[in-house]
XYZ file of C-alpha atoms in Angstrom:
668
model
C -34.186 -26.969 19.169
C -35.817 -29.111 16.460
C -34.054 -29.414 13.150
C -35.889 -27.775 10.258
C -35.824 -31.044 8.306
C -38.270 -32.430 10.900
C -40.635 -29.519 10.367
C -40.495 -30.048 6.612
C -40.918 -33.792 6.951
C -42.698 -34.901 10.166
C -42.461 -38.587 9.183
C -38.783 -38.356 10.183
C -39.580 -37.443 13.812
C -38.911 -41.019 15.054
C -35.358 -40.582 13.731
C -34.611 -37.245 15.370
C -31.753 -38.762 17.367
C -30.153 -40.099 14.173
C -30.432 -36.717 12.472
C -28.948 -34.959 15.474
C -26.112 -37.486 15.473
C -25.600 -36.635 11.785
C -25.095 -33.001 12.734
C -22.895 -33.801 15.751
C -20.599 -35.978 13.623
C -20.313 -33.248 11.008
C -19.518 -30.510 13.524
C -16.979 -32.623 15.398
C -15.160 -33.703 12.243
C -15.129 -30.219 10.781
C -13.748 -28.823 14.031
C -11.019 -31.472 14.058
C -9.994 -30.592 10.504
C -9.960 -26.830 10.955
C -8.520 -24.568 13.615
C -8.467 -20.910 14.621
C -11.564 -20.078 12.622
C -10.129 -21.402 9.355
C -12.473 -22.799 6.754
C -12.371 -26.121 4.990
C -10.800 -24.402 1.991
C -7.719 -23.789 4.158
C -7.618 -27.481 5.043
C -8.160 -28.772 1.496
C -4.737 -27.762 0.185
C -2.967 -31.105 -0.078
C -2.350 -30.550 -3.786
C -0.402 -27.388 -3.001
C 1.994 -29.338 -0.760
C 2.182 -32.891 -2.077
C 3.265 -33.823 -5.573
C 5.750 -31.885 -7.720
C 6.299 -28.159 -7.150
C 8.938 -26.028 -8.879
C 10.657 -23.261 -6.889
C 13.252 -20.784 -8.187
C 16.217 -22.994 -7.297
C 14.796 -26.459 -7.878
C 11.893 -28.859 -7.393
C 10.145 -30.298 -4.336
C 8.418 -33.662 -4.456
C 6.371 -34.955 -1.503
C 4.190 -37.977 -0.784
C 2.157 -39.312 2.134
C 3.068 -42.993 2.549
C 2.856 -43.801 6.281
C 3.605 -47.532 6.101
C 6.447 -47.288 3.589
C 10.003 -47.840 4.777
C 11.720 -46.045 1.885
C 10.703 -44.023 -1.170
C 12.770 -43.183 -4.252
C 11.992 -41.074 -7.309
C 13.093 -42.358 -10.698
C 12.383 -41.547 -14.319
C 13.708 -40.176 -17.594
C 15.526 -37.384 -15.767
C 17.960 -39.870 -14.161
C 18.072 -42.610 -16.785
C 15.655 -44.670 -14.676
C 18.228 -45.219 -11.926
C 15.881 -46.594 -9.266
C 17.902 -45.509 -6.238
C 19.641 -42.286 -7.327
C 17.096 -40.078 -5.540
C 16.039 -41.366 -2.120
C 13.346 -39.400 -0.325
C 13.566 -38.287 3.304
C 10.890 -39.475 5.716
C 9.630 -36.633 7.918
C 6.674 -36.465 10.316
C 3.266 -38.140 9.905
C 4.374 -40.493 7.176
C 5.425 -37.738 4.758
C 8.380 -38.279 2.422
C 10.188 -35.351 0.785
C 12.775 -34.834 -1.917
C 14.446 -31.635 -3.137
C 16.064 -31.655 -6.571
C 18.343 -28.606 -7.008
C 18.264 -26.649 -10.237
C 15.342 -25.159 -12.113
C 15.864 -27.704 -14.927
C 16.187 -30.729 -12.659
C 12.822 -31.832 -13.980
C 11.357 -30.870 -17.343
C 7.900 -31.071 -18.871
C 7.207 -34.349 -20.604
C 9.625 -36.437 -18.541
C 8.171 -39.686 -17.253
C 8.515 -40.450 -13.544
C 7.699 -43.265 -11.121
C 7.994 -43.690 -7.371
C 9.757 -46.727 -5.931
C 8.270 -47.853 -2.619
C 9.858 -50.319 -0.219
C 7.557 -52.053 2.219
C 7.870 -55.357 4.065
C 10.669 -56.683 1.872
C 8.869 -55.741 -1.358
C 9.917 -53.131 -3.902
C 6.912 -51.549 -5.618
C 6.538 -49.215 -8.604
C 3.913 -46.510 -8.156
C 2.672 -43.455 -10.052
C 2.922 -40.340 -7.839
C -0.388 -39.794 -6.022
C -0.791 -36.153 -7.051
C 0.411 -36.476 -10.649
C -1.479 -34.010 -12.854
C -0.657 -35.862 -16.062
C -0.491 -39.623 -16.563
C 0.086 -41.308 -19.936
C 0.144 -44.826 -21.349
C 3.120 -46.032 -23.348
C 1.832 -47.122 -26.789
C 4.333 -50.023 -26.983
C 4.461 -51.450 -23.446
C 0.946 -50.228 -22.503
C 2.333 -49.280 -19.096
C 1.194 -46.057 -17.457
C 3.606 -43.442 -16.102
C 3.403 -40.150 -14.315
C 4.536 -37.225 -16.434
C 6.025 -33.932 -15.282
C 3.690 -31.155 -16.364
C 3.903 -27.557 -15.214
C 0.495 -25.997 -15.753
C 0.889 -23.297 -18.379
C -0.458 -19.814 -17.696
C -3.983 -19.812 -19.051
C -5.884 -16.651 -19.881
C -9.313 -17.220 -18.383
C -12.085 -14.929 -19.617
C -14.897 -16.314 -17.470
C -14.595 -14.096 -14.410
C -18.231 -12.982 -14.517
C -19.756 -16.355 -15.347
C -22.498 -17.791 -13.139
C -24.500 -20.948 -13.870
C -28.170 -20.531 -14.625
C -30.579 -21.404 -11.816
C -32.737 -23.798 -13.851
C -30.493 -26.600 -15.023
C -30.830 -28.214 -18.446
C -27.986 -30.731 -18.412
C -26.326 -32.389 -21.378
C -24.450 -35.471 -20.151
C -21.468 -36.123 -22.379
C -18.298 -38.142 -22.910
C -15.377 -36.442 -24.666
C -13.968 -39.570 -26.310
C -17.159 -40.781 -27.976
C -18.521 -37.353 -28.895
C -17.118 -37.427 -32.433
C -18.682 -39.213 -35.389
C -15.384 -40.555 -36.633
C -14.478 -43.969 -35.218
C -11.777 -42.888 -32.788
C -11.216 -41.268 -29.389
C -12.254 -37.622 -29.615
C -10.300 -34.766 -28.053
C -11.043 -31.839 -25.773
C -10.425 -29.460 -28.676
C -12.735 -31.338 -31.043
C -15.455 -31.302 -28.413
C -14.979 -27.565 -27.910
C -15.139 -26.821 -31.615
C -17.732 -29.335 -32.821
C -19.989 -30.296 -29.923
C -20.319 -27.217 -27.721
C -22.064 -25.255 -30.530
C -24.555 -28.117 -30.939
C -25.326 -28.105 -27.218
C -25.791 -24.338 -27.249
C -28.114 -24.553 -30.271
C -30.234 -27.200 -28.584
C -30.795 -24.923 -25.602
C -28.954 -26.798 -22.860
C -27.214 -24.571 -20.315
C -25.055 -27.121 -18.483
C -22.783 -29.974 -19.492
C -21.885 -32.871 -17.228
C -18.646 -34.425 -18.451
C -17.876 -38.066 -17.759
C -14.529 -39.861 -17.646
C -12.250 -36.868 -17.032
C -10.350 -38.249 -14.024
C -7.696 -40.605 -15.405
C -8.678 -44.255 -15.742
C -6.807 -47.084 -17.470
C -9.860 -48.977 -18.720
C -11.642 -46.920 -21.379
C -14.822 -49.012 -21.200
C -15.302 -48.186 -17.500
C -16.860 -44.862 -18.608
C -14.315 -43.310 -16.214
C -15.794 -44.977 -13.138
C -12.630 -46.855 -12.115
C -10.310 -43.953 -11.370
C -6.604 -44.470 -10.813
C -5.233 -40.915 -10.828
C -7.504 -38.437 -9.107
C -5.611 -35.252 -10.012
C -4.920 -36.063 -13.664
C -7.220 -35.058 -16.517
C -7.396 -37.997 -18.905
C -4.531 -37.831 -21.391
C -6.596 -39.785 -23.956
C -8.387 -36.578 -24.868
C -5.449 -34.150 -24.973
C -3.480 -31.790 -22.760
C -4.715 -30.156 -19.549
C -4.674 -26.744 -21.201
C -7.084 -28.032 -23.867
C -9.544 -29.024 -21.150
C -9.226 -25.530 -19.679
C -9.953 -24.022 -23.087
C -13.054 -26.220 -23.364
C -14.351 -25.043 -19.969
C -13.565 -21.415 -20.733
C -15.321 -21.562 -24.100
C -18.356 -23.200 -22.527
C -18.530 -20.369 -20.001
C -18.296 -17.810 -22.801
C -21.329 -19.534 -24.358
C -23.236 -19.356 -21.076
C -22.843 -23.076 -20.388
C -21.893 -24.356 -16.931
C -19.525 -27.330 -16.700
C -19.900 -30.099 -14.113
C -17.329 -32.807 -13.438
C -18.544 -36.359 -12.949
C -16.496 -36.998 -9.797
C -15.860 -40.512 -8.493
C -15.230 -40.487 -4.736
C -17.392 -43.515 -4.051
C -14.687 -46.041 -4.923
C -11.383 -46.391 -6.776
C -9.678 -48.796 -9.134
C -8.010 -51.734 -7.404
C -4.983 -51.345 -9.713
C -1.777 -50.822 -7.761
C 1.036 -49.808 -10.120
C -0.928 -47.004 -11.741
C -3.515 -46.363 -9.012
C -3.614 -45.225 -5.392
C -4.379 -48.734 -4.075
C -1.542 -49.999 -1.855
C 0.607 -46.972 -2.662
C 2.550 -47.389 0.599
C 2.343 -51.184 0.440
C -0.772 -51.555 2.594
C -4.402 -52.058 1.609
C -5.576 -49.700 4.360
C -3.761 -46.466 3.424
C -6.879 -45.067 1.729
C -9.349 -47.920 1.997
C -10.960 -50.166 4.571
C -9.186 -53.404 5.396
C -10.483 -56.806 4.357
C -13.872 -57.434 2.800
C -15.142 -54.002 3.846
C -12.561 -52.426 1.557
C -13.730 -54.327 -1.529
C -16.832 -53.509 -3.553
C -18.205 -56.910 -4.492
C -20.311 -55.686 -7.415
C -17.800 -53.316 -8.984
C -14.521 -55.087 -8.125
C -13.110 -51.822 -6.816
C -11.815 -50.386 -3.528
C -13.932 -48.555 -0.922
C -12.592 -45.438 0.801
C -12.284 -45.181 4.570
C -14.024 -41.835 5.161
C -13.198 -42.000 8.862
C -9.489 -41.239 8.279
C -8.598 -37.563 8.275
C -5.836 -38.174 5.748
C -8.383 -39.640 3.325
C -10.635 -36.619 3.848
C -7.590 -34.426 3.177
C -6.986 -36.215 -0.126
C -10.600 -36.211 -1.337
C -11.522 -32.662 -0.281
C -8.315 -31.328 -1.813
C -9.236 -33.178 -4.979
C -12.504 -31.241 -5.219
C -10.717 -27.949 -4.627
C -8.108 -28.818 -7.263
C -10.688 -29.330 -10.034
C -12.462 -26.099 -9.134
C -9.272 -24.050 -8.831
C -7.273 -25.432 -11.715
C -10.021 -26.107 -14.264
C -12.873 -23.793 -13.153
C -15.465 -26.564 -12.938
C -18.785 -25.198 -11.698
C -19.536 -28.164 -9.492
C -19.841 -31.905 -9.437
C -22.142 -34.818 -10.099
C -21.128 -37.278 -7.377
C -21.167 -40.817 -8.728
C -22.261 -43.828 -6.681
C -23.583 -41.942 -3.665
C -25.881 -44.830 -2.683
C -22.843 -47.093 -2.521
C -21.182 -44.614 -0.168
C -24.154 -44.204 2.155
C -24.684 -47.849 3.124
C -22.340 -50.594 4.273
C -24.023 -53.024 1.874
C -23.797 -50.338 -0.859
C -27.575 -50.453 -1.268
C -27.300 -53.669 -3.264
C -30.656 -55.397 -3.473
C -32.307 -53.000 -1.024
C -35.689 -51.478 -1.804
C -35.843 -48.251 0.172
C -39.515 -48.428 1.053
C -39.509 -46.708 4.454
C -37.575 -44.115 6.509
C -36.230 -46.791 8.862
C -33.924 -48.055 6.104
C -32.056 -44.734 6.023
C -31.262 -44.723 9.737
C -29.934 -48.127 10.731
C -26.729 -50.006 11.424
C -26.394 -50.284 7.649
C -25.845 -46.521 7.251
C -22.214 -45.446 6.835
C -22.291 -42.321 8.995
C -18.675 -41.483 8.118
C -19.626 -41.302 4.435
C -22.559 -39.038 5.315
C -20.134 -36.738 7.141
C -17.775 -36.700 4.160
C -20.574 -35.665 1.819
C -21.529 -32.851 4.228
C -17.917 -31.690 4.346
C -17.684 -31.860 0.548
C -20.802 -29.730 0.086
C -19.529 -27.236 2.671
C -16.166 -26.922 0.922
C -17.622 -26.567 -2.579
C -20.026 -23.813 -1.498
C -17.245 -22.111 0.428
C -15.139 -22.001 -2.736
C -18.031 -20.939 -4.973
C -21.479 -20.127 -3.533
C -22.951 -20.584 -7.040
C -21.490 -24.069 -7.464
C -23.779 -27.005 -8.258
C -23.814 -30.378 -6.497
C -25.793 -33.356 -7.796
C -25.994 -36.709 -6.026
C -26.457 -39.983 -7.895
C -28.448 -41.590 -5.082
C -31.117 -44.132 -5.960
C -32.022 -44.558 -2.276
C -33.268 -40.951 -1.914
C -31.617 -40.404 1.474
C -33.737 -37.786 3.362
C -32.013 -34.423 3.569
C -29.551 -35.099 0.752
C -30.678 -31.884 -0.932
C -31.372 -29.733 2.113
C -28.924 -27.256 3.663
C -26.699 -28.587 6.416
C -28.143 -25.916 8.716
C -31.503 -27.723 8.426
C -30.031 -31.134 9.205
C -29.370 -31.982 5.568
C -26.304 -33.038 3.594
C -26.073 -29.870 1.525
C -26.389 -31.016 -2.091
C -28.531 -29.073 -4.559
C -30.105 -31.914 -6.535
C -30.546 -35.657 -6.565
C -30.875 -37.588 -9.820
C -34.424 -38.970 -10.088
C -33.138 -42.448 -10.898
C -36.529 -44.114 -10.503
C -37.948 -42.282 -13.528
C -35.911 -44.001 -16.300
C -36.447 -47.307 -14.524
C -40.187 -46.642 -14.635
C -40.205 -45.851 -18.354
C -38.178 -48.933 -19.263
C -40.403 -51.140 -17.109
C -43.554 -49.768 -18.733
C -42.186 -50.179 -22.243
C -41.015 -53.733 -21.560
C -43.902 -55.108 -19.521
C -47.111 -53.209 -20.380
C -49.192 -52.368 -23.426
C -49.497 -48.619 -24.044
C -53.205 -48.630 -23.232
C -52.570 -50.316 -19.860
C -50.296 -47.660 -18.418
C -51.422 -46.406 -15.000
C -51.248 -42.620 -15.382
C -51.771 -42.059 -11.650
C -48.672 -44.126 -10.910
C -46.738 -42.261 -13.592
C -47.781 -38.884 -12.222
C -46.846 -39.957 -8.689
C -43.400 -41.214 -9.729
C -42.639 -38.005 -11.619
C -43.936 -35.567 -9.006
C -42.975 -37.375 -5.786
C -39.968 -36.241 -3.721
C -39.034 -35.301 -0.167
C -40.392 -31.880 0.899
C -38.116 -29.060 -0.154
C -35.640 -31.307 -1.990
C -34.894 -30.841 -5.675
C -34.268 -33.541 -8.256
C -32.969 -33.730 -11.812
C -35.509 -35.532 -13.990
C -34.512 -37.598 -17.005
C -35.901 -40.290 -19.277
C -32.552 -41.896 -19.955
C -28.864 -41.296 -19.327
C -25.744 -43.120 -20.462
C -26.869 -46.112 -18.351
C -29.736 -46.886 -20.715
C -27.556 -46.374 -23.802
C -24.980 -49.056 -22.970
C -24.765 -52.371 -24.774
C -27.008 -54.827 -22.974
C -29.679 -52.171 -22.520
C -31.561 -49.947 -24.950
C -32.427 -46.280 -25.257
C -36.127 -45.428 -25.331
C -36.178 -44.856 -29.089
C -34.299 -48.059 -29.852
C -36.511 -50.021 -27.468
C -39.604 -48.601 -29.187
C -38.456 -49.141 -32.768
C -35.550 -51.590 -32.670
C -34.366 -52.793 -36.105
C -37.083 -50.786 -37.867
C -34.814 -47.752 -37.349
C -32.347 -49.197 -39.858
C -34.665 -48.877 -42.856
C -37.702 -46.746 -41.900
C -36.292 -43.439 -40.644
C -36.441 -41.922 -44.111
C -38.997 -39.081 -44.154
C -40.708 -40.589 -47.185
C -41.070 -44.040 -45.641
C -44.275 -44.717 -43.702
C -44.004 -47.098 -40.765
C -46.467 -47.676 -37.931
C -43.595 -48.800 -35.697
C -41.642 -45.587 -36.284
C -44.789 -43.453 -35.895
C -45.443 -44.989 -32.477
C -41.792 -44.713 -31.468
C -41.466 -41.055 -32.413
C -44.795 -40.120 -30.804
C -43.945 -41.748 -27.469
C -40.326 -40.539 -27.576
C -41.551 -36.937 -27.738
C -44.333 -37.399 -25.197
C -42.127 -39.107 -22.613
C -39.433 -36.445 -22.892
C -41.945 -33.599 -22.644
C -43.681 -35.168 -19.665
C -40.416 -35.919 -17.839
C -38.827 -32.545 -18.562
C -41.852 -30.595 -17.316
C -43.014 -32.755 -14.423
C -40.083 -34.934 -13.391
C -37.819 -32.501 -11.575
C -36.443 -29.061 -10.867
C -33.909 -29.669 -13.613
C -33.623 -31.927 -16.663
C -30.889 -34.137 -18.141
C -30.247 -36.077 -21.319
C -27.288 -38.046 -22.635
C -25.742 -36.822 -25.863
C -27.519 -38.079 -28.944
C -30.599 -39.316 -27.108
C -32.387 -36.074 -27.942
C -32.688 -37.181 -31.575
C -33.207 -40.878 -30.838
C -29.643 -42.043 -31.565
C -29.942 -45.625 -32.824
C -28.200 -48.660 -31.405
C -26.165 -48.736 -28.203
C -22.745 -47.793 -26.854
C -20.168 -50.552 -27.008
C -16.593 -49.608 -26.181
C -13.742 -51.107 -28.189
C -12.978 -54.552 -26.759
C -11.745 -57.944 -27.827
C -15.326 -59.177 -28.281
C -16.068 -56.597 -31.018
C -12.644 -56.581 -32.641
C -11.646 -53.368 -30.825
C -14.079 -51.456 -32.998
C -15.187 -47.852 -32.436
C -18.285 -48.320 -34.589
C -20.626 -48.220 -31.594
C -18.493 -45.865 -29.525
C -19.270 -42.595 -31.296
C -22.219 -40.284 -31.965
C -23.742 -40.147 -35.451
C -24.622 -36.436 -35.597
C -25.088 -36.649 -39.377
C -28.318 -38.569 -38.788
C -29.879 -35.586 -37.028
C -28.459 -33.117 -39.544
C -29.760 -34.986 -42.580
C -32.970 -33.187 -43.706
C -34.228 -36.394 -45.344
C -34.245 -38.403 -42.110
C -36.783 -38.355 -39.284
C -34.059 -37.872 -36.668
C -34.158 -34.198 -37.655
C -37.787 -34.040 -36.479
C -36.832 -35.245 -33.002
C -33.919 -32.816 -32.781
C -36.178 -29.909 -33.760
C -38.732 -30.944 -31.156
C -36.015 -30.991 -28.489
C -34.978 -27.430 -29.333
C -38.527 -26.102 -29.232
C -39.393 -28.047 -26.079
C -36.472 -26.511 -24.161
C -37.134 -23.074 -25.622
C -40.772 -23.130 -24.506
C -39.794 -24.382 -21.050
C -37.345 -21.505 -20.584
C -39.600 -18.840 -22.091
C -42.551 -19.770 -19.892
C -40.489 -20.599 -16.780
C -41.609 -24.188 -16.516
C -38.513 -25.736 -14.894
C -38.545 -25.686 -11.120
C -42.118 -24.473 -10.715
C -44.777 -26.269 -8.680
C -47.147 -28.436 -10.666
C -50.928 -28.417 -10.441
C -52.739 -31.592 -11.440
C -55.888 -30.807 -13.417
C -56.942 -34.246 -14.670
C -55.711 -37.851 -14.642
C -58.165 -40.229 -16.336
C -56.877 -43.787 -16.700
C -59.950 -44.886 -18.652
C -59.282 -42.316 -21.365
C -55.462 -42.441 -20.956
C -55.518 -38.632 -20.565
C -53.429 -36.468 -18.236
C -53.622 -32.664 -17.843
C -51.550 -30.446 -15.540
C -50.205 -26.931 -15.196
C -46.523 -26.179 -14.802
C -45.233 -22.642 -14.759
C -47.043 -20.582 -17.365
C -48.123 -23.543 -19.477
C -50.818 -26.235 -19.447
C -49.958 -29.707 -20.747
C -52.533 -32.193 -22.053
C -51.468 -35.771 -22.913
C -53.494 -38.455 -24.648
C -51.516 -41.699 -24.362
C -54.204 -43.824 -25.959
C -52.804 -45.584 -29.043
C -55.992 -45.442 -31.106
C -58.658 -43.206 -29.587
C -58.704 -39.547 -30.649
C -61.250 -37.474 -28.738
C -63.473 -34.939 -30.492
C -64.723 -32.134 -28.245
C -62.887 -33.440 -25.167
C -63.279 -31.296 -22.052
C -59.828 -30.227 -20.928
C -59.812 -28.504 -17.524
C -57.942 -25.208 -17.354
C -56.740 -23.337 -14.252
C -59.252 -20.525 -14.786
C -61.601 -19.017 -17.322
C -60.068 -17.001 -20.144
C -58.419 -17.416 -23.520
C -55.791 -20.079 -24.210
C -53.461 -20.461 -27.176
C -51.886 -23.668 -28.452
C -48.120 -23.183 -28.151
C -46.933 -26.478 -29.613
C -48.000 -30.059 -30.146
C -46.012 -33.269 -30.405
C -48.158 -34.034 -33.467
C -47.035 -30.964 -35.430
C -45.777 -31.629 -38.946
C -42.419 -30.025 -38.159
C -41.836 -32.736 -35.525
C -42.791 -35.639 -37.755
C -46.408 -35.751 -36.611
C -49.645 -35.869 -38.547
C -50.654 -32.223 -38.085
C -53.936 -32.986 -36.365
C -53.748 -30.056 -33.915
C -54.625 -26.529 -35.012
C -52.602 -23.778 -33.335
C -55.708 -21.847 -32.440
C -57.200 -19.995 -29.496
C -59.744 -21.486 -27.133
C -62.010 -19.747 -24.633
C -62.219 -21.535 -21.303
C -65.646 -21.346 -19.739
C -67.206 -22.914 -16.683
C -69.139 -26.140 -17.217
C -72.111 -27.401 -15.216
C -69.754 -28.316 -12.372
C -68.349 -24.760 -12.270
C -65.010 -26.058 -13.557
C -63.099 -23.948 -16.087
C -62.127 -25.724 -19.293
C -62.147 -25.905 -23.052
C -63.649 -28.311 -25.576
C -60.770 -29.553 -27.688
C -59.829 -32.177 -30.248
C -57.241 -34.397 -28.521
C -55.610 -36.823 -30.967
C -54.223 -40.217 -29.968
C -50.596 -40.397 -28.815
C -50.334 -36.619 -28.697
C -49.446 -33.936 -26.201
C -50.692 -30.349 -26.626
C -49.184 -27.364 -24.831
C -51.336 -24.288 -24.062
C -50.649 -20.879 -22.586
C -53.134 -18.439 -21.142
C -53.411 -15.197 -23.088
C -53.025 -12.181 -20.829
C -54.863 -9.089 -22.076
C -53.182 -5.961 -20.803
C -55.129 -2.722 -20.602
C -53.818 0.151 -22.675
C -52.583 3.073 -20.611
C -54.129 6.134 -22.349
C -51.794 8.454 -20.451
C -48.727 7.093 -22.203
């Protein structure tokens, strides 16, 4: 029986055997991990067994360390006597220790595991530690005993919205003050801003503990610990619960593509070997990231990673995950330097089939735990089937990030004059995807905001932003920057995907870049914060961009634009004009920098009356007010095409809706 993915996408027929092997690998691995009709959620319970667990008469501590010869637990509770508490080695490389007495371990006590292997004595943080802290004097990291407090969740009825508007955020840099922000500050100060903007989902970076702040959380050491930089675990729970009360879903930026190579505070060489969790030799090292690569073929590694997903959903009520570095997982060369120009590149000796199976298992588990959960893949290769159900031969994710879109915008802004943009190529890049697969569109994420790169607004305006963003200061550079900033966001949000994402602050054109505290900048937080006061200042033009963002999202939700099929009505490179329908709205863009068109024929889907809903040139958005919010009657021209004659100013987008006249029921 043919897989449905082949019916959706006949160009994959030459690779039917590869797709069937994908399914066979998944079924065989799932069967090996489960028994007697149990689901993956029954398998993914490592966190309930390993680590520290209080019982009425004491504490159990367990670790999986197959190559270790001896394990000991030490810490504050025993005056750091390294050998006072030896662990017993049981079956399958599991070590166990029972400490009698309910007070044998107490919250806040620091602990470390001593591992003996091959004549070496190694200090390690427990693998399943739920809290890990750094000593402010020695800068060393330790595991910390932390019994999760009873938390009163009030989100039992919460379900994420179907059409995702995602606000990508970082807890530490979310405050304006030059410091590391906290979970509580984010809950109190930033969540209301996100709600007011109209976003319905947040994607939080850097939650899983990481020793290097500037890694953006992408070099994880402790997979079960919420970063202590931002506060206590219960504060993170309160943040998630409050977000749910506001109707905002919360996604965790999960890093299962690689891990920090650190040993003392990480999982690397926990039992003394490089191959406990990772591949041996060069295969186990990511050359570009200087990190370790998981061996997805080991059942014990699958046990660890799948349990990790379940832990974050159970303990913190996350609504799903954005999987980082999926391209790196999918290919043995990590996709480095590969242009994925044809289907043959997805099905070759370069494909890591064990990683594909892991991603299928992960999507199965997450949906088993919560059918409404959301899974997003950061995959620049666009692996076919990534966002199709496993039953169709897919991998089971809901969305893929449309990573080519921000690359396209940056390339156009860097290499081409405005008037030379190829609108057909732009339309194709925004609207193109595998049949039946959904993507999250975005103009820019945190990647474009980092030092060494530039956000769209900063690339457009550069240093002019420092002295010309006052509302009473006229600047041609700022006018161009604001006009294109609005047009690119509107075009990408409406046409670029079945969901939309922005990074915090980019909605109002946050100036400058992100630069984490480091020796090179004097350990300064000046560039590692968000200057919300710029957008809130009524005398600055940032307020115009923030207001446009609110109204853009509001119109998209009201008229059900997100996730609907698009209908191209006109793409005219000579005039730099693009017109299309999406949902209940019609969008007309004039990208020409100088030419405004009087009486321009804009095609409409059908005859009837159309009302201007909004325009990027409206005064309230910092425009020149050249578009009247009036009604137009679409009639057929000599070619029997429906349309209106309209004034279409330069560097402007106009949004129309069709007016529906309903007949009065005289019987009411």
